[in-house]
Steps between C-alpha positions, in 0.01 A plus 500: 500500500489806276436444128703801386771296323253289307301810412806678365587199286153501348436874511476549124283193446266606778476844344357333191240328714406833656430686177126485548510633853381854561782749533767262372707787367558609859646171614871546553617195691416131548335553840247742350440259216428225751234719659342559161481128439403441864705181510537399865835437666426129524496467121852644483614259772360208299666618177838556666487157662395336175786669317758358741333159499505475120866599489567174683278274291804311376449134575205418275682649199833327569368172642557284191851637448580450870383138500687406183823636649434275801491193276127457447376422150303751297188286547543498878556874503188546288298295749614729780415811299151362434460442874540874554207557265286253694581686819411834344158371390429391856624837625250688285203323658634482856640852490160643414329293771756602763475865396125498565524300824832599662530848354718644224786602730529164676487309172781705346720453809430125506594476133825692535634335815400151381662569163827607664513187716419271207769654280768450763402136554480442123857623458619206712285226342687234303244221445273538197170419672578747777595767247168452320303518826684814609463666160125435518490658845713788371251564221217493753669727754654745254179563304258493795516878547376600154121478554536675836698785342245548223211488747679750724535745212129464427432570870728803507367699206154560351403347167582808290863497622567127479639499146769751599571318826538162330717657230731637770509158668582326172774756437656408834491133396652563157774726634584242763518220245716711269744588778488145631614351171820705522559416866431131439759481225764650728416271792482186284846571359637468854279233655151364444453482877505879503183492288313313773637729771415812300150372427443427868643837605273704274198300620591580860538869412151504350356313798660735752386803303143374512534416871633838611385748234156374402228570759298213640222372277226746585282466193133504564393143460222490242201288587420236240180566315219250492601184314868600494628376835793318338707514185321230302156640578619835368699395194295217348204725411742772386510416131693814419791404723496140373510630144792725590684198646458300179615796292791551739621141461490536121696826508748362754567209263568749220704749700724239665617375161768766536666277760490186285419485130610855423856382559439207264367741237814712522712187472299371203572825316872435541548783748714489813397475864616860535211606276256322730651683796474829312130441431436427867679821595273695262204363694652576841603856416166583342311377807720697739481829310152489347264327743435796731454757220270267306304419815432873539313472170331160531344580837271748321321226303263215597708216642353213296576690178859568609554138603356376170729733305801378698410135445457568129843665475662206677342255257581705191855567619580131525311439178743735326780249564357302209595789271824617666814348343731789593616659825314832444173316434555277803557812710179651360306189601648520851404867528140421401447226759691701760257787449222249557664394826535862610145594403322213673728417795406756769147541366422128523616475860294807588199352321528175695488711817188672365332167425575350841295540817699701756528206742641271225747728324795281596333184371405663170854632450637156584281320248586760237867436574441130439417570135859610446637204694295269278627687196856454623446124483298486177708747297823297474322164495237561231685783330800285411270222375318735264828666397643160405192423292480842333697813580257726320209309651609592853514872430166494319356316801638773728333771293173308506509443876577866567211609279255257662614604848447866410151429375418301813595787729263733317215265594563537873230672700558600859259349756251759625590443866868567423407826329304610805783388729756697299287813519446465874865422576676721245581752767594249770854370486773422747604862475172590668566276800850604589743348251627833375762751608 
């Protein structure tokens, strides 16, 4: 599978990532730029597959609407939607465990093929309890691949290139989601069943791409260091990672208000739902067009400082909603927290890879993913409660949480053995053992 199409799509963005490379002015085409970045072929395969998979991520977004059209009450539909979140939390932990035990490639294929099968069965379910069970399984199967993908990226590229690699991966996700929202609207206008079929089809495409285009898992299996033979022995003494998890949950709670109470804020100001949609589009477009260029800058600075700055921007951005009664000011607030998302997103994932022992990268990525799953549950539940009590109070709380999270990250120190491990393994990636063109 040649990555030429994907490279041409992202040629300009990749050029921005390459600006620091020696002789950049001589680079005339995407293939030469890939050599400058030294991104292996397997990373492009993963990004292409992820792009197609996210195009088909329809069902979770349209589940409530689908169920209400089938005669279920809003409460019953909400129960089913919550079940997806429960499945995704389980997927974060299990996906990381499987990635470290079964291998990244096998875990991604298991996730995709199981997701496709579950979606097809779910499309035929008519009994509420069965729908809830299948939605839970769908959340588990669909999200199982995420820790494995993140761990694979960490395996493929050395530490100094991870920010750019994760930015490229996130761009594939965001482009897929953006395209998928258009496709989903077209399919849903004809038949909701087409959403399930389309979701299953894109999962199969991703699974087959991994099966045939991604080489067998040939990473050099890192030996656990003394006292770190399993995940809990490694993570419990790792106060830095535990502190990052707590900060991550706080920021996830703040950031995910854009899917719940931000809509209520727009409504409370007497503005239409179209304004809420416009604000979300500002976020989506900014992420798509700015994340790679900004990542080319942020990768030059210490990662804890960048993460802290991003967390702070997210908190302050949502805090600005307390002082934003007009559409321009609302848009300004969205731009601020979107910049925070862009600044910290790829850097945080790369930093988690730096903090993790090589043999537990999947587990660390999985647990980090759980912070966002927890936030997805807490944000609408607690956010709406605080919003009902005090609108201004919620946004002040968001600013406070973002500030505290930023300060917490600055306190993180990297364990000495991880520093030594990073130095010794910085030149050893999957590219060195055959996973490259």
